[in-house]
mmCIF file of C-alpha atoms in Angstrom:
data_model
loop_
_atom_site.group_PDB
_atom_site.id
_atom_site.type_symbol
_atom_site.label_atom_id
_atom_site.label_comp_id
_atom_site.label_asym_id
_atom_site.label_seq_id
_atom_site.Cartn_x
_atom_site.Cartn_y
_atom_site.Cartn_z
ATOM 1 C CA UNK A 1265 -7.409 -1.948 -0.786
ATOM 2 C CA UNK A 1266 -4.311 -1.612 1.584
ATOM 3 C CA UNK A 1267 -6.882 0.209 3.977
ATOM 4 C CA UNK A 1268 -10.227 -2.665 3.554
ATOM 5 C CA UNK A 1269 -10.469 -5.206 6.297
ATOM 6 C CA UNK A 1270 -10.252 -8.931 4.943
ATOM 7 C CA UNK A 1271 -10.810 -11.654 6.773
ATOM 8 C CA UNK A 1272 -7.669 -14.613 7.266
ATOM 9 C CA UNK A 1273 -7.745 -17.741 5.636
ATOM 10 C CA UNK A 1274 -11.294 -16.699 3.564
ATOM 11 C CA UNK A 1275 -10.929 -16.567 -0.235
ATOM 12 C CA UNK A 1276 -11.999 -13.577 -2.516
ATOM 13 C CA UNK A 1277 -13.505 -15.593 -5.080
ATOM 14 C CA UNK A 1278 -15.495 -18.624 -4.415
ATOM 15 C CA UNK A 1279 -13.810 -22.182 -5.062
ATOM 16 C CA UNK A 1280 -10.574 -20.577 -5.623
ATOM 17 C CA UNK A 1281 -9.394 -20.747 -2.225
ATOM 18 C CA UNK A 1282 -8.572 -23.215 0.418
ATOM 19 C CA UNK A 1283 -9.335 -23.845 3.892
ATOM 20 C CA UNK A 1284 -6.399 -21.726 4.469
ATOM 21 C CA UNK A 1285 -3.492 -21.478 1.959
ATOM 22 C CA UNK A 1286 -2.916 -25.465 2.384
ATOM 23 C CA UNK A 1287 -1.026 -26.863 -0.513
ATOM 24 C CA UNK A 1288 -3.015 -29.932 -0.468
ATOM 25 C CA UNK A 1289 -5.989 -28.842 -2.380
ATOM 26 C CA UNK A 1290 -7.395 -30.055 -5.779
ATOM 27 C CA UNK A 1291 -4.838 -28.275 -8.391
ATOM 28 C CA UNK A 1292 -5.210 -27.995 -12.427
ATOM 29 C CA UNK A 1293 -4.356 -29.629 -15.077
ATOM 30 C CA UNK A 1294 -0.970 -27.628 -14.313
ATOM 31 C CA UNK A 1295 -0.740 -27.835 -10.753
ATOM 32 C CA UNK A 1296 -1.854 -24.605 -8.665
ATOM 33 C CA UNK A 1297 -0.379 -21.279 -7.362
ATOM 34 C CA UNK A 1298 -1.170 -20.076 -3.751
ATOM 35 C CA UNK A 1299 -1.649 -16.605 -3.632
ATOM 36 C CA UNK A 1300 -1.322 -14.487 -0.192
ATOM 37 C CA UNK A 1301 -2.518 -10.921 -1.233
ATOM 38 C CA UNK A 1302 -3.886 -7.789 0.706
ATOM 39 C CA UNK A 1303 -8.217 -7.655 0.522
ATOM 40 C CA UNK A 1304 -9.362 -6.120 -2.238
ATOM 41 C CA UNK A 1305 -6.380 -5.810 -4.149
ATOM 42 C CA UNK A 1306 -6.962 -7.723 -7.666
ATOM 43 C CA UNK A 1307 -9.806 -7.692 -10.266
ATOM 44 C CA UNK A 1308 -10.987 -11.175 -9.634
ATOM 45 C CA UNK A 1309 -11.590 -11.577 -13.487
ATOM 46 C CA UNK A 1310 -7.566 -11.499 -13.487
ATOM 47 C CA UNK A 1311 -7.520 -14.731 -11.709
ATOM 48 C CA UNK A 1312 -9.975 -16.456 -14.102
ATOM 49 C CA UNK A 1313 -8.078 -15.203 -17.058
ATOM 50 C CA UNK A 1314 -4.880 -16.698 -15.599
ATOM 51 C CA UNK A 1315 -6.761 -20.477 -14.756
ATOM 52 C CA UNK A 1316 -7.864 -20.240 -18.182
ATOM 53 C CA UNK A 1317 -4.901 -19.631 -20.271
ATOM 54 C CA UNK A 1318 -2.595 -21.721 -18.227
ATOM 55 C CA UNK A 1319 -4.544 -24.488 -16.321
ATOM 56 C CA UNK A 1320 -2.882 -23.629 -13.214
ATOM 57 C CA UNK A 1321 -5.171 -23.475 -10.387
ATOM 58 C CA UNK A 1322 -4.898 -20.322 -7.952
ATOM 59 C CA UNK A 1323 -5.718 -20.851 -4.075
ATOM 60 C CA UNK A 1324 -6.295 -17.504 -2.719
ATOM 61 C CA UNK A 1325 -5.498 -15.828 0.596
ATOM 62 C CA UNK A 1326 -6.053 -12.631 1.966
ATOM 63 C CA UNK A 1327 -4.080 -10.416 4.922
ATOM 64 C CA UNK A 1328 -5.323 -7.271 6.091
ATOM 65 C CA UNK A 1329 -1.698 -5.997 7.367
ATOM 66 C CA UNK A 1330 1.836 -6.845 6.297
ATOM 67 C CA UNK A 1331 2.428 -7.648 10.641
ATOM 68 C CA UNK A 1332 -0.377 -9.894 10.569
ATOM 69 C CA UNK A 1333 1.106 -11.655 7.433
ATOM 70 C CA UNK A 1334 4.671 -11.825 8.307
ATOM 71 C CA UNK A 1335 4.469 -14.121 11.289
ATOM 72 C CA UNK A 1336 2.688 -16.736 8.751
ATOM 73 C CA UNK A 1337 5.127 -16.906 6.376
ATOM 74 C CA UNK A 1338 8.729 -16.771 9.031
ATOM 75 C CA UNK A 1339 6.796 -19.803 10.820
ATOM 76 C CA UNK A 1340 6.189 -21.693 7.739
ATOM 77 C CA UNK A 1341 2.708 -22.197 9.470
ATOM 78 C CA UNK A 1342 1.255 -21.898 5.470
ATOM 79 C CA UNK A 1343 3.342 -21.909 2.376
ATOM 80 C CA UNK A 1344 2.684 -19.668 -0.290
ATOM 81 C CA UNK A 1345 3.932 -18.920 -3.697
ATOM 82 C CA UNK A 1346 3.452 -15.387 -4.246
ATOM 83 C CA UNK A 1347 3.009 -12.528 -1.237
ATOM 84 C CA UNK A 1348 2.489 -8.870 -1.940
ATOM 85 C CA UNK A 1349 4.035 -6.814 0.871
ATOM 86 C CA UNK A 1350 5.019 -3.359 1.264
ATOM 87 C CA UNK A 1351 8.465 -1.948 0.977
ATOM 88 C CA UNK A 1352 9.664 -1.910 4.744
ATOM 89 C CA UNK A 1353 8.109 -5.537 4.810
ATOM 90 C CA UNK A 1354 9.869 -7.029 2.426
ATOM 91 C CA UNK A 1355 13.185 -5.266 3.421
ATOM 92 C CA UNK A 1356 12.785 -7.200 6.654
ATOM 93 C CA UNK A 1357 12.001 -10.716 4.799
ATOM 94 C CA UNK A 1358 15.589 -10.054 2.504
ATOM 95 C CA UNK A 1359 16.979 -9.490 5.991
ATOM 96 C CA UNK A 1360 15.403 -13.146 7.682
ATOM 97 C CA UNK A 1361 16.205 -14.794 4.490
ATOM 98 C CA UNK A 1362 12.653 -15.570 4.219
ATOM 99 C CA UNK A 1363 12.683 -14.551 0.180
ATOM 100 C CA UNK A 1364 13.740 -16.752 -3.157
ATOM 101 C CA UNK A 1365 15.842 -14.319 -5.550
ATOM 102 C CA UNK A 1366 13.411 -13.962 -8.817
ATOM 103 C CA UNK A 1367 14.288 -15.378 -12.095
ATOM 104 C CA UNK A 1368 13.495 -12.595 -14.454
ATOM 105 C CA UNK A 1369 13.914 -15.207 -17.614
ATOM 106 C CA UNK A 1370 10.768 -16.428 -17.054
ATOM 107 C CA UNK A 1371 9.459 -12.913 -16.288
ATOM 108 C CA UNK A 1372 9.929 -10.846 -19.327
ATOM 109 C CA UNK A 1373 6.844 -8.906 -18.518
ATOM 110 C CA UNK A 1374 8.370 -7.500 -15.407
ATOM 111 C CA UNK A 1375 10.863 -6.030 -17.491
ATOM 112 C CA UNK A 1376 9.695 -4.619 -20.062
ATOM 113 C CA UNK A 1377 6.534 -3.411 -18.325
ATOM 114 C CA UNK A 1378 7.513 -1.974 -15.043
ATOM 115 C CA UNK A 1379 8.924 2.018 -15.690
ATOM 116 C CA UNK A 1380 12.062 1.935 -14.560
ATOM 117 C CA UNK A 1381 11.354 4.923 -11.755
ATOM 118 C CA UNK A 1382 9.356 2.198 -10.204
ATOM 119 C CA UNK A 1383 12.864 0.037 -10.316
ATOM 120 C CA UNK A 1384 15.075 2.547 -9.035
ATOM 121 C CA UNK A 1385 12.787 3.238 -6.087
ATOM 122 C CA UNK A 1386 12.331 -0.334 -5.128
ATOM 123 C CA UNK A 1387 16.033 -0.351 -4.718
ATOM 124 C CA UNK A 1388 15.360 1.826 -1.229
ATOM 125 C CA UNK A 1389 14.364 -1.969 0.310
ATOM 126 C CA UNK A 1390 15.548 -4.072 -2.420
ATOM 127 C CA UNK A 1391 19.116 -2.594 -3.272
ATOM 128 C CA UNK A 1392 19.950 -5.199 -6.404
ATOM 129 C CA UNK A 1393 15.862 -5.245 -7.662
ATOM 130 C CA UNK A 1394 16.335 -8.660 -6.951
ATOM 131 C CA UNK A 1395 13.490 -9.819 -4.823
ATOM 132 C CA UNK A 1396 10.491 -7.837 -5.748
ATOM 133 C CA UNK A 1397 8.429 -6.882 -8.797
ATOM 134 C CA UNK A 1398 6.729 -3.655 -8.010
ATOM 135 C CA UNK A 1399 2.677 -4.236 -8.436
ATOM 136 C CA UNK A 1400 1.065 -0.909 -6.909
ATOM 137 C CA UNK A 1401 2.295 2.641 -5.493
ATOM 138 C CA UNK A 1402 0.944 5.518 -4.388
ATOM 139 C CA UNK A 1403 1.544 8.589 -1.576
ATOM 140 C CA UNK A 1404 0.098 9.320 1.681
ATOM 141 C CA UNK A 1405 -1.477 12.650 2.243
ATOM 142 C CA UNK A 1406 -4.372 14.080 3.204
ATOM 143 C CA UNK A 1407 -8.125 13.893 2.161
ATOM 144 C CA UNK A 1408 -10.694 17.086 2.887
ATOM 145 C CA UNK A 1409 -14.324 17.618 2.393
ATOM 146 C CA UNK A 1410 -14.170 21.070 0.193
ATOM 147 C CA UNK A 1411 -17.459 21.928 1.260
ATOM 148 C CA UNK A 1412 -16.827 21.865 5.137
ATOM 149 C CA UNK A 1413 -13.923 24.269 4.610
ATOM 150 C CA UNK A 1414 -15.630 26.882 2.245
ATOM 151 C CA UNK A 1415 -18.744 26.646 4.909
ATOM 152 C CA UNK A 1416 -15.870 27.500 7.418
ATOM 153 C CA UNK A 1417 -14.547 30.312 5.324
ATOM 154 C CA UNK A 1418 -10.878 28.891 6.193
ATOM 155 C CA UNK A 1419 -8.521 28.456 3.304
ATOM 156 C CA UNK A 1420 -7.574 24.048 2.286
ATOM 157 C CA UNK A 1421 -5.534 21.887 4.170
ATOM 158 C CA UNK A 1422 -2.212 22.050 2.723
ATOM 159 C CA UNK A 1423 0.333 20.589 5.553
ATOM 160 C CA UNK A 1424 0.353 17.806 7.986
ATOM 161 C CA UNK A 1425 0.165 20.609 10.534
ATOM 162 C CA UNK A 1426 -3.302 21.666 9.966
ATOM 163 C CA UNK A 1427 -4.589 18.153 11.405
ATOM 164 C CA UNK A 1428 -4.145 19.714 14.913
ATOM 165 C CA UNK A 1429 -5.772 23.057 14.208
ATOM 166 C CA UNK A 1430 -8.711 23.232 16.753
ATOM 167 C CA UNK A 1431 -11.148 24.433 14.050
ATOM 168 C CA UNK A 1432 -11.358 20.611 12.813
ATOM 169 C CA UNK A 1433 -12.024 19.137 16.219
ATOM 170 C CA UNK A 1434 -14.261 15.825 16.306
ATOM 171 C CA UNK A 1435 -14.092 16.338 12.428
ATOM 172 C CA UNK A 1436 -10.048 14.584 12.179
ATOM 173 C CA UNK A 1437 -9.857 11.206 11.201
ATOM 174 C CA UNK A 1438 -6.075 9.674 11.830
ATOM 175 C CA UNK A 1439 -4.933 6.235 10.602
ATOM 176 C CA UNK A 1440 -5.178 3.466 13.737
ATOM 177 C CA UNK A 1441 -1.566 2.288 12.288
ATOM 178 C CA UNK A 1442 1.803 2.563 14.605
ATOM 179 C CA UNK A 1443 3.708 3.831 11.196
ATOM 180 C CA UNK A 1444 1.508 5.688 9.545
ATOM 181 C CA UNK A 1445 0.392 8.065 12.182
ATOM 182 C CA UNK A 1446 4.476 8.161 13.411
ATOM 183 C CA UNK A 1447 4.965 9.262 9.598
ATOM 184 C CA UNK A 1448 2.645 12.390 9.998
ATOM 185 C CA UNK A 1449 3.966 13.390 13.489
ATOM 186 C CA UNK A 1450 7.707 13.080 12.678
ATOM 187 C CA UNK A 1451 6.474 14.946 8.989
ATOM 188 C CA UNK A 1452 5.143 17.659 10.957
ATOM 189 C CA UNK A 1453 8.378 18.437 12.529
ATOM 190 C CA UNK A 1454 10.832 18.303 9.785
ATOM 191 C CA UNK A 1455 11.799 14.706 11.143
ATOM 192 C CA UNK A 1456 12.341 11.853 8.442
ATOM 193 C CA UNK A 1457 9.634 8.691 8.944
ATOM 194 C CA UNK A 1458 12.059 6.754 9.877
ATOM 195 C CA UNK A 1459 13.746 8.465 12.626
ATOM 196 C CA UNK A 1460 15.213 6.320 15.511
ATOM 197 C CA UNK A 1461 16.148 9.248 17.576
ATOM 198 C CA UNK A 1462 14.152 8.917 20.864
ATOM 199 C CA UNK A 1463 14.139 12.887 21.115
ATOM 200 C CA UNK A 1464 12.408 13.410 17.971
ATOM 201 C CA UNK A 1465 10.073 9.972 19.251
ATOM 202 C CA UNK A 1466 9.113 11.874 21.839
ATOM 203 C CA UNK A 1467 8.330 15.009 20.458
ATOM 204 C CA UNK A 1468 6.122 12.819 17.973
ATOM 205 C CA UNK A 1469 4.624 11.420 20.576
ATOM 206 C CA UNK A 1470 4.145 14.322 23.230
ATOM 207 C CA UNK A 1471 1.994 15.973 19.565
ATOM 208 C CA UNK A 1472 0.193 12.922 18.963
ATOM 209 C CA UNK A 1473 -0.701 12.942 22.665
ATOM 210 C CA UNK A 1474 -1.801 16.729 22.246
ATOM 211 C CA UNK A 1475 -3.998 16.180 18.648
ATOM 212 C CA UNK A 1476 -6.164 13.037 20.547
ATOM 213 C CA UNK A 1477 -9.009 15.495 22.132
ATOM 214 C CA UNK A 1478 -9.399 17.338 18.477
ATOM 215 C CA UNK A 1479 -9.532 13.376 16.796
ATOM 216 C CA UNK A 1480 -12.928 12.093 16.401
ATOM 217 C CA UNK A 1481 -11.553 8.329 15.382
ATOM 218 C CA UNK A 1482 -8.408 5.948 14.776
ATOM 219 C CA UNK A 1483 -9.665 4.281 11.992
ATOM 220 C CA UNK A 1484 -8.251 1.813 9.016
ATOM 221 C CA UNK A 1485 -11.089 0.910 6.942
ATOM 222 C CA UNK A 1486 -13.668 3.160 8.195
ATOM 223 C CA UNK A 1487 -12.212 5.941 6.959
ATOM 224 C CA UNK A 1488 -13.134 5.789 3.434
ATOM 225 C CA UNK A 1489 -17.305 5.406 4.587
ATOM 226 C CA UNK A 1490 -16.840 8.489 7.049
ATOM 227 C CA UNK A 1491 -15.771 10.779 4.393
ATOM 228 C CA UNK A 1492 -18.210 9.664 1.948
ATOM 229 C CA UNK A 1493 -20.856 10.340 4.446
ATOM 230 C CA UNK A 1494 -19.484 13.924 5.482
ATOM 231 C CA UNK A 1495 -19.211 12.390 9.068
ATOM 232 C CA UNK A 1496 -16.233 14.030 9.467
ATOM 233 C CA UNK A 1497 -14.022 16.739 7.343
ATOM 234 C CA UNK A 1498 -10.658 15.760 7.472
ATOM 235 C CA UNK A 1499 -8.721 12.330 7.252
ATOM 236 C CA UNK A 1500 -5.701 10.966 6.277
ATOM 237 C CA UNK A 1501 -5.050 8.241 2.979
ATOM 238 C CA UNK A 1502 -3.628 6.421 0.870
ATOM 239 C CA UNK A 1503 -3.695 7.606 -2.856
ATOM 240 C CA UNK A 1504 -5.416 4.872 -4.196
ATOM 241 C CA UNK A 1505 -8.225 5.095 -1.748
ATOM 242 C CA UNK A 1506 -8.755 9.033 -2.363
ATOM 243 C CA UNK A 1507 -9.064 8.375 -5.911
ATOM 244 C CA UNK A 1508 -11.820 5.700 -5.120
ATOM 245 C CA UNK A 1509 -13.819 8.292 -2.602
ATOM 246 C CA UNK A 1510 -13.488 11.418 -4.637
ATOM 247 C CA UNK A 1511 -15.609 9.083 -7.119
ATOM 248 C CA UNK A 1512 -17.812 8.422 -4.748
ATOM 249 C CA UNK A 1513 -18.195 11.933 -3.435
ATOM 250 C CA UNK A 1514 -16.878 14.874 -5.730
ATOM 251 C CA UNK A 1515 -16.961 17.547 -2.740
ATOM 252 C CA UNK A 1516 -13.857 15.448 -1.469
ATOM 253 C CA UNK A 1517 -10.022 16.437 -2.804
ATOM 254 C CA UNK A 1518 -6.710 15.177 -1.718
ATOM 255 C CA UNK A 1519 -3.359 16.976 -0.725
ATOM 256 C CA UNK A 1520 0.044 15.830 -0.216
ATOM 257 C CA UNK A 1521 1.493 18.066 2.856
ATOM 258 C CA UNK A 1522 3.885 20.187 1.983
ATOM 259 C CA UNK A 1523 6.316 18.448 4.683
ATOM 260 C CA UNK A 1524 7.222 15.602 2.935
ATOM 261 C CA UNK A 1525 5.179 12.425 3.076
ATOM 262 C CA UNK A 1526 5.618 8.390 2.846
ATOM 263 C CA UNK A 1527 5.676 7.227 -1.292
ATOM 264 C CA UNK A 1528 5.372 3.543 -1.108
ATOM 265 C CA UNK A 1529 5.717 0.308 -3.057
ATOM 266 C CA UNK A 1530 3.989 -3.120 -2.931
ATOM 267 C CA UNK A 1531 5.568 -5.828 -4.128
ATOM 268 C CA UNK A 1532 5.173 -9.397 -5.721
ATOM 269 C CA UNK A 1533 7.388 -11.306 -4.034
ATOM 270 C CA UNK A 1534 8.394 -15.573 -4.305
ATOM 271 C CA UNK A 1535 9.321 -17.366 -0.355
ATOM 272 C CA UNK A 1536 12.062 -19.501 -0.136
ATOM 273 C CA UNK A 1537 9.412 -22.336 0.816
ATOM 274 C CA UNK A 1538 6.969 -21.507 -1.953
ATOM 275 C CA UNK A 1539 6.024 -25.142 -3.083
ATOM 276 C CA UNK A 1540 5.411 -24.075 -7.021
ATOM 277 C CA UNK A 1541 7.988 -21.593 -7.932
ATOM 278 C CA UNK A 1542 7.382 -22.088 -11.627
ATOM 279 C CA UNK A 1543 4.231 -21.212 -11.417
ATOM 280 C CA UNK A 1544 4.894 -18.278 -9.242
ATOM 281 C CA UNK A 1545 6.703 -16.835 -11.729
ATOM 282 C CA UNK A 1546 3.817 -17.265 -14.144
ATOM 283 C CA UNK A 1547 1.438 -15.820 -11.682
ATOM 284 C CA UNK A 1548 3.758 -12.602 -11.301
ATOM 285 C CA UNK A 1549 4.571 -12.454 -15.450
ATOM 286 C CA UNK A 1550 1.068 -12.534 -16.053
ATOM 287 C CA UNK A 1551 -0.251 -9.967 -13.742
ATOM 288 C CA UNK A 1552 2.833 -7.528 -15.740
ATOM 289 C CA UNK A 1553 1.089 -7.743 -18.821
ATOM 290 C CA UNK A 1554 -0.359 -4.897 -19.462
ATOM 291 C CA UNK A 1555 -4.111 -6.078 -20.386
ATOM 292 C CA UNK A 1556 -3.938 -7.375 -17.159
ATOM 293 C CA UNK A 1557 -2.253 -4.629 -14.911
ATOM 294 C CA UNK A 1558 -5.114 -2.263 -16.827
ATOM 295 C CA UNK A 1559 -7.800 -4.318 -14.964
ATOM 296 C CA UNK A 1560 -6.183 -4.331 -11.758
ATOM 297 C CA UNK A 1561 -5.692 -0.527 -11.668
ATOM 298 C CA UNK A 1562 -9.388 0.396 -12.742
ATOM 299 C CA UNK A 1563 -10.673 -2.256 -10.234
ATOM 300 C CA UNK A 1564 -8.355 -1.235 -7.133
ATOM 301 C CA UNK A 1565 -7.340 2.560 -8.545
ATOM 302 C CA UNK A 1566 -4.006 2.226 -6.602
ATOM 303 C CA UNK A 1567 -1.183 3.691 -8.711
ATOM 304 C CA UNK A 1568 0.237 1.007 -11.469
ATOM 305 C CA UNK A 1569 3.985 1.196 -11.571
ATOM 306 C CA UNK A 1570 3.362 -0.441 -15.724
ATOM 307 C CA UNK A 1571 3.923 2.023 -17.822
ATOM 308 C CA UNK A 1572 2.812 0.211 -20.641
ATOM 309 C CA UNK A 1573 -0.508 -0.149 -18.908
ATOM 310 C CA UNK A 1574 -0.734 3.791 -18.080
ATOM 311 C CA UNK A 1575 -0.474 4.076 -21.727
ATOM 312 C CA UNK A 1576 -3.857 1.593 -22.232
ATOM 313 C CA UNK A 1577 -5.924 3.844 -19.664
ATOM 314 C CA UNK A 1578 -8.458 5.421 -21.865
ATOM 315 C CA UNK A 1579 -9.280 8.071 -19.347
ATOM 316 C CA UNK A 1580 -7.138 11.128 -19.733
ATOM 317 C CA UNK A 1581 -8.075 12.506 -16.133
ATOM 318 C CA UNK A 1582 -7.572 9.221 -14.956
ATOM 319 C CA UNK A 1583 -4.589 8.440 -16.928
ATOM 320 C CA UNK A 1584 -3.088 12.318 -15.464
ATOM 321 C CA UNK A 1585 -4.245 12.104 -12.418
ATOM 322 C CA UNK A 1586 -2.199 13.579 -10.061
ATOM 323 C CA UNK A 1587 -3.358 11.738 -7.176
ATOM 324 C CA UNK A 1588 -3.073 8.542 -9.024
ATOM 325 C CA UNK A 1589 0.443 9.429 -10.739
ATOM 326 C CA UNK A 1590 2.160 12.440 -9.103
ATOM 327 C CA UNK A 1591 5.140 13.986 -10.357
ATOM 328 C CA UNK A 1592 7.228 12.984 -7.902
ATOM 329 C CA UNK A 1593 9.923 15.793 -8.345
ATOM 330 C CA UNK A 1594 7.170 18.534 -7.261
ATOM 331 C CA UNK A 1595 7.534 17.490 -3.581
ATOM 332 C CA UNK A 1596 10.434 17.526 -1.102
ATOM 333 C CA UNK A 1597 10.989 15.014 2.135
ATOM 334 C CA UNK A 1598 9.004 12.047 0.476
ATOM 335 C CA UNK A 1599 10.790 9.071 2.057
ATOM 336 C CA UNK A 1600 9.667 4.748 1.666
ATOM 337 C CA UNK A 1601 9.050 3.085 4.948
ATOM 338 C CA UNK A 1602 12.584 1.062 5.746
ATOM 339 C CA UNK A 1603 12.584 -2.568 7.993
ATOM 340 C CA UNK A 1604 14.299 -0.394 11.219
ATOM 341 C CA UNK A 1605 15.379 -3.895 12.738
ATOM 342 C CA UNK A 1606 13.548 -5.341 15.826
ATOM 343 C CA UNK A 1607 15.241 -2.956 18.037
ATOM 344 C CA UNK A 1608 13.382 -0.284 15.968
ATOM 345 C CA UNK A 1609 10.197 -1.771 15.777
ATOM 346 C CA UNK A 1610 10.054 -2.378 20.033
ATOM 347 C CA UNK A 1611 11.355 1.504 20.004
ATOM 348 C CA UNK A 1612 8.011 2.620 18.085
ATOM 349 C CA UNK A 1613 5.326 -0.136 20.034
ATOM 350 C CA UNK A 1614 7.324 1.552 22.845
ATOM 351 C CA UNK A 1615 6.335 5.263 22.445
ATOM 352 C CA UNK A 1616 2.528 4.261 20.407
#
């Protein structure tokens, strides 16, 4: 999901998409909705159920980061109704002014759906819960090949540390992502993930510099095939993927370090240009029902913030997973990314 590459401007489901989110395409009998959404990140079933029940039309776009979206929407280049970025992302679209404020009359799903944890975090980028409707969440940690280690005879991974033992050398896979790979660096060090002190930068940095030899790839993607395969033994993930591989391969587990890691949110969210706001707000009421939110966590297994969906999940591992829903209060340090300003964002291209 947040870690699959999709291609701009191509749909996910044939004849639902335009050339590349142009509002000038064929709508409904209700008009259309234009959807800008991360790869992989909706049960495609969801989107027929909503063209069917309300005759709106949905044109469907994908991003593969929130840097390569942003640009699109602060030029106006494409206009979209609904965008699903991450937490620091959409802290730095309140910022530009780039967002409409959400009418939660004609979203009663958000409301009574959404736990209100899920709320209360979003307020870390969205301080009045005014802008976003929380869609997915999850944790960053790291994923191990049980296996490996017991072949080793050397106990789990259970801190960001161990990712520059020498044992694992050629066998570490680190995320190719400026923020991510800052996160487990400063995490390793006691530092918060969003440190702007250029000390702590540079001790970051000078460790990142040291663990390159013992990594055997920078990877997005990628990393979800490699530890499949066994190609290498260590890696680090989003929740929602390590759910999805552990299926895949059950000699695979996942840890959250003991330093602290990044908890994050994704977000629907409405732009100030979006061209069928109405309908936006049907798109994002809909996907809060909790049918609907059911078939969007078994298809993408990233963390539902709908409780009343949890509730639907039929399997109890799944539905008590504690890589899928984590009791938060069990860990110290975990932070959400925050927008640092473009100051902050030069500071970190600056020392990657």
């Amino acid at each position: 999901a947040k870690l699959l590459t999709a291609a701009l401007c191509t749909g996910l489901i044939a004849g639902m998409t335009t050339g590349c989110g142009s509002a000038s395409s064929a709508s409904g009998e209700n008009g259309q909705v234009i959807v800008y959404n991360w790869g992989e990140y909706i049960d495609p079933d969801t989107i027929t159920m909503f063209e069917e029940e309300t005759g709106i039309k949905v044109v469907y776009d994908e991003f593969e980061t929130n840097e390569i979206m942003y640009p699109k929407v602060e030029t106006g280049a494409s206009e979209y109704d609904v965008i699903c970025p991450s937490d620091y992302m959409i802290s730095k679209m309140i910022e530009n002014d780039l967002l409409s404020e959400l009418n939660f009359d004609n979203m009663p799903n958000a409301k009574a759906n959404i736990g209100e944890q899920y709320w209360e975090q979003s307020k870390g980028f969205d301080p009045e819960n005014k802008y976003a409707v929380p869609y997915c969440w999850g944790t960053e940690g790291i994923l191990y090949n049980k296996q490996r280690f017991d072949e080793l005879g050397i106990p789990y991974p259970t801190k960001w540390a161990d990712l520059w033992d020498e044992k694992y050398a050629d066998n570490i896979l680190m995320m190719d992502s400026i923020k991510d790979s800052f996160m487990v660096a400063l995490k390793k060090n006691g530092f918060s993930s969003n440190s702007l002190d250029e000390s702590e930068l540079q001790i970051a940095t000078d460790d990142l510099i040291a663990q390159k030899p013992l990594v055997q790839a920078y990877v997005v993607d990628q990393v979800r095939d490699k530890m499949i395969g066994g190609e290498a033994a260590i890696g680090v993930m989003f929740s929602g993927d390590a759910i999805y591989v552990i299926g895949e391969n059950p000699d695979l587990d996942y840890v959250i370090p003991e330093e602290g890691t990044n908890v994050w949110i994704d977000g629907w969210v409405i732009p100030k240009n979006a061209p069928n706001k109405e309908n936006a707000e049907k798109f994002i009421d809909f996907m809060c029902r909790p049918d609907v939110a059911l078939k969007n966590f078994e298809y993408i297994t990233y963390g539902t913030p709908n409780t009343a969906a949890r509730e639907l999940i039929e399997d109890e591992d799944l539905k008590n997973s504690p890589i899928a829903f984590p009791d938060l209060t069990q860990y110290n340090n975990l932070e959400t990314f925050l927008y640092l300003g473009e100051d902050g964002e030069e500071l970190y291209n600056k020392y990657w």
